[in-house]
Amino acid sequence: LRHACAGEEGNLCNEGEGLMGTSASSAGPGANVSFDPPWLNDIPVGGAGQVDGGASAPAEAPAEGVAPAERFRGARTSLGAFARNGDSGALARAAGHYSRKGMGGARNVAARMRTSTKAGAGLGSLLQATRERSDPQINQWMDALRATNPSAQTVIDAIVSRVLPEGGSVDEESAKDSMAQALSELMVLDPQVDLLTLQDAQIWTLMQLYLGHEACNRMYADIGQLFESARFDPAVVVQRTNEMRSFLKNAVAAQLDTLRQATPNPTRQQLESLL
């Protein structure tokens, strides 16, 4: 998605554009299926001490139950209102309906997004290790990368590949895209930043950006198909998608700010739980 959207200067596409048109072939998950795909536990995630993949913590408990009929009806109705008039209240209601009925509750949403949280924790632990030079294998990888005098985009690609070395599933590709966008956005916020020597505050900002993208990707994959209706002008669709992404990123940032105060220097396992 990133490379398909890249322009002549290698800049990433505008927020939201990376997902446009990717869900047209699917109507989203339906009823009478498990909330939880069992293959999620098999996705390897790298990071500090986990360079060859493997879980950093006990497997997240799977989402429970079977999806009811018309599970996303309320969410789609509210999202449609938001798409028509940009009402942030309608977007908030859509998110609430999506979580409560569409996904069977917040605990189920968290379990369904465990690839996102594992990957986010892996990203955080990797960047802590590159700054502190605390892992010999990562030191070797980082030194080899720096020796090539890499561009910013090359560093971003290398970090993403280190955390998610395989890819292929929808969840892995989503996490990769969200990581790349979050890293690029961090560089926009601070053009002089060195992605391999981030300070704790910068890593927390990166986690906020990343998880906000993942929340938007998850909702868009499940109920975003209505944005692709011919009823909506493409420019409006991009605008609304960007607004939805910003709304969710702000909500995630507020929650993580609160959690950060209680656990300012989390271990990888703690960070995974927080995310």
XYZ file of C-alpha atoms in Angstrom:
275
model
C 0.000 0.000 0.000
C 2.790 2.405 0.922
C 4.712 1.887 -2.292
C 1.571 2.047 -4.415
C 0.740 5.424 -2.868
C 4.254 6.874 -2.940
C 4.796 9.878 -5.167
C 7.894 11.035 -7.008
C 9.530 12.234 -3.812
C 8.752 9.000 -1.985
C 6.234 10.691 0.299
C 3.440 8.602 1.701
C -0.088 9.128 0.524
C -2.499 11.307 2.465
C -4.035 9.769 5.536
C -6.801 7.366 4.631
C -5.868 7.063 0.970
C -3.829 3.937 1.590
C -6.993 1.980 2.322
C -9.257 3.403 -0.325
C -10.585 0.735 -2.613
C -9.044 -2.166 -0.717
C -12.268 -3.513 0.771
C -14.565 -3.370 -2.236
C -14.334 -7.109 -2.777
C -15.556 -7.874 0.740
C -18.728 -6.939 2.584
C -16.953 -7.370 5.902
C -17.459 -10.168 8.434
C -20.965 -11.561 8.699
C -23.145 -13.294 11.261
C -22.924 -16.786 12.762
C -19.122 -16.883 12.649
C -16.664 -16.786 15.503
C -15.541 -13.332 16.562
C -12.032 -14.737 16.635
C -9.948 -16.192 13.766
C -7.676 -18.801 15.400
C -4.748 -18.154 13.058
C -4.015 -14.847 14.810
C -1.945 -16.677 17.418
C 0.360 -18.017 14.701
C 1.602 -14.630 13.440
C 5.290 -14.112 14.376
C 6.331 -10.688 15.629
C 9.923 -9.583 16.124
C 11.496 -6.987 18.380
C 14.091 -6.886 21.116
C 14.967 -10.440 22.026
C 12.451 -11.760 19.511
C 14.215 -11.180 16.220
C 13.085 -14.465 14.755
C 9.490 -14.076 15.788
C 7.575 -15.695 18.594
C 5.241 -14.425 21.251
C 6.643 -12.059 23.840
C 3.889 -12.832 26.336
C 1.267 -15.489 26.946
C -1.217 -15.642 24.090
C -4.104 -13.220 24.366
C -7.356 -14.927 25.267
C -9.400 -15.278 22.074
C -12.528 -13.274 21.469
C -15.552 -15.126 22.763
C -18.872 -16.021 21.187
C -20.475 -16.135 17.769
C -21.396 -12.974 15.894
C -25.157 -12.210 15.895
C -27.290 -11.372 12.888
C -27.128 -7.753 11.692
C -24.120 -7.261 13.939
C -22.995 -4.051 12.243
C -26.377 -2.545 11.407
C -26.253 0.168 14.060
C -22.616 0.937 13.327
C -23.221 1.253 9.596
C -26.276 3.465 10.123
C -24.299 5.884 12.292
C -21.275 5.740 10.007
C -23.540 6.559 7.075
C -24.790 9.643 8.903
C -21.202 10.666 9.544
C -20.310 10.122 5.883
C -23.186 12.373 4.802
C -22.702 15.293 7.177
C -19.386 14.864 9.010
C -21.062 14.766 12.432
C -18.426 13.592 14.921
C -21.196 12.513 17.290
C -22.443 10.064 14.661
C -18.896 8.753 14.280
C -18.626 8.238 18.041
C -21.933 6.342 17.999
C -20.691 4.219 15.098
C -17.600 3.277 17.112
C -19.754 2.412 20.115
C -22.133 0.229 18.096
C -19.162 -1.398 16.374
C -17.563 -2.323 19.685
C -20.640 -3.369 21.654
C -22.695 -5.375 19.165
C -20.541 -5.691 16.081
C -17.602 -7.149 17.980
C -19.251 -8.359 21.182
C -17.641 -5.820 23.514
C -14.362 -4.037 24.129
C -12.615 -7.184 25.383
C -13.403 -8.925 22.112
C -12.136 -5.947 20.102
C -8.853 -6.054 22.018
C -8.525 -9.792 21.459
C -9.335 -9.483 17.757
C -6.639 -6.799 17.426
C -3.938 -8.787 19.209
C -1.752 -8.796 16.097
C -1.863 -5.007 16.278
C -0.878 -4.954 19.935
C 1.859 -7.574 19.592
C 3.321 -5.677 16.649
C 3.101 -2.349 18.482
C 4.873 -3.807 21.512
C 7.490 -5.331 19.222
C 8.041 -1.958 17.574
C 8.410 -0.232 20.929
C 10.845 -2.804 22.288
C 12.913 -2.718 19.092
C 13.266 1.063 19.225
C 14.198 0.970 22.909
C 16.889 -1.600 22.084
C 18.294 0.384 19.144
C 18.601 3.465 21.355
C 20.204 1.638 24.260
C 22.200 -0.870 22.178
C 21.049 -3.528 24.625
C 20.666 -6.473 22.220
C 23.752 -7.789 20.337
C 21.739 -9.115 17.404
C 19.860 -5.864 16.986
C 23.137 -3.938 17.304
C 24.554 -5.967 14.431
C 21.437 -5.365 12.329
C 21.444 -1.639 13.104
C 25.161 -1.195 12.386
C 24.780 -2.937 9.045
C 21.825 -0.693 8.217
C 23.660 2.511 9.149
C 26.682 1.440 7.094
C 24.591 1.786 3.929
C 23.895 5.483 4.647
C 20.176 4.730 4.285
C 17.424 7.144 3.351
C 14.616 7.770 5.836
C 12.308 5.521 3.830
C 14.879 2.722 3.861
C 15.116 2.961 7.655
C 11.328 2.855 7.940
C 11.114 -0.201 5.681
C 13.886 -1.934 7.620
C 12.200 -1.309 10.978
C 8.846 -2.566 9.733
C 10.407 -5.678 8.224
C 12.319 -6.362 11.433
C 9.127 -6.303 13.517
C 6.949 -8.177 11.008
C 9.324 -10.251 8.894
C 6.795 -12.404 7.080
C 3.464 -10.758 6.345
C 0.715 -11.901 4.031
C -2.381 -11.885 6.217
C -4.696 -8.888 6.279
C -3.762 -8.184 9.899
C -0.030 -8.260 9.215
C -0.292 -6.030 6.166
C -2.461 -3.593 8.119
C 0.071 -3.457 10.955
C 2.918 -2.920 8.498
C 1.084 -0.076 6.804
C 0.174 1.523 10.150
C 3.782 1.310 11.364
C 5.118 2.905 8.211
C 2.590 5.715 8.333
C 3.205 6.331 12.046
C 6.988 6.451 11.567
C 6.584 8.855 8.650
C 4.229 11.065 10.652
C 6.725 11.169 13.509
C 9.318 12.456 11.037
C 6.889 15.135 9.884
C 6.432 16.223 13.503
C 10.230 16.318 13.972
C 12.169 16.319 10.684
C 15.492 15.978 12.532
C 14.491 12.848 14.431
C 16.698 9.751 14.266
C 14.324 6.798 14.207
C 16.964 4.515 15.717
C 17.586 6.680 18.787
C 14.062 7.693 19.823
C 13.470 8.928 23.340
C 10.646 7.569 25.480
C 8.287 10.480 24.729
C 8.798 9.982 20.994
C 8.136 6.249 21.278
C 4.897 6.951 23.153
C 3.837 9.380 20.414
C 4.652 6.712 17.849
C 2.512 4.176 19.722
C -0.398 6.626 19.693
C -0.090 7.231 15.967
C 0.333 3.553 15.177
C -2.593 2.287 17.229
C -4.846 5.053 15.937
C -4.129 3.908 12.390
C -4.802 0.300 13.371
C -8.141 1.178 14.990
C -9.185 2.985 11.829
C -8.014 0.123 9.618
C -9.991 -2.366 11.714
C -13.218 -0.358 11.518
C -12.721 0.392 7.841
C -12.174 -3.282 7.009
C -15.352 -4.317 8.839
C -17.823 -1.499 8.120
C -16.094 0.938 5.785
C -17.542 -0.499 2.584
C -20.319 2.093 2.599
C -17.678 4.747 1.915
C -17.211 3.150 -1.492
C -20.826 3.653 -2.476
C -21.409 5.675 -5.612
C -23.550 7.987 -3.473
C -20.450 9.673 -2.094
C -18.065 11.900 -3.990
C -14.518 10.464 -3.871
C -13.141 13.695 -2.401
C -15.709 13.517 0.400
C -14.814 9.880 1.042
C -11.135 10.761 1.477
C -12.070 13.668 3.752
C -14.340 11.511 5.933
C -11.779 8.713 6.129
C -9.146 11.201 7.257
C -11.577 12.616 9.816
C -12.333 9.127 11.140
C -8.617 8.367 11.390
C -7.933 11.630 13.250
C -10.864 11.025 15.600
C -9.608 7.568 16.538
C -5.981 8.681 16.842
C -7.026 11.437 19.259
C -9.096 8.984 21.292
C -6.221 6.512 21.457
C -3.769 9.281 22.403
C -5.955 10.376 25.314
C -6.200 6.833 26.649
C -2.481 6.099 26.284
C -1.552 9.372 27.973
C -3.506 8.233 31.023
C -1.981 4.751 30.978
C 1.510 6.155 30.496
C 1.279 8.095 33.762
C 0.778 4.853 35.680
C 3.403 2.865 33.728
C 5.932 5.314 32.251
C 8.626 2.711 31.433
C 6.809 -0.503 30.541
C 8.424 -3.785 29.651
C 7.487 -5.289 26.314
C 4.842 -7.471 27.970
C 3.429 -4.495 29.875
C 3.352 -2.390 26.707
C 1.471 -5.131 24.893
C -1.105 -5.163 27.693
C -1.411 -1.376 27.659
C -1.920 -1.247 23.918
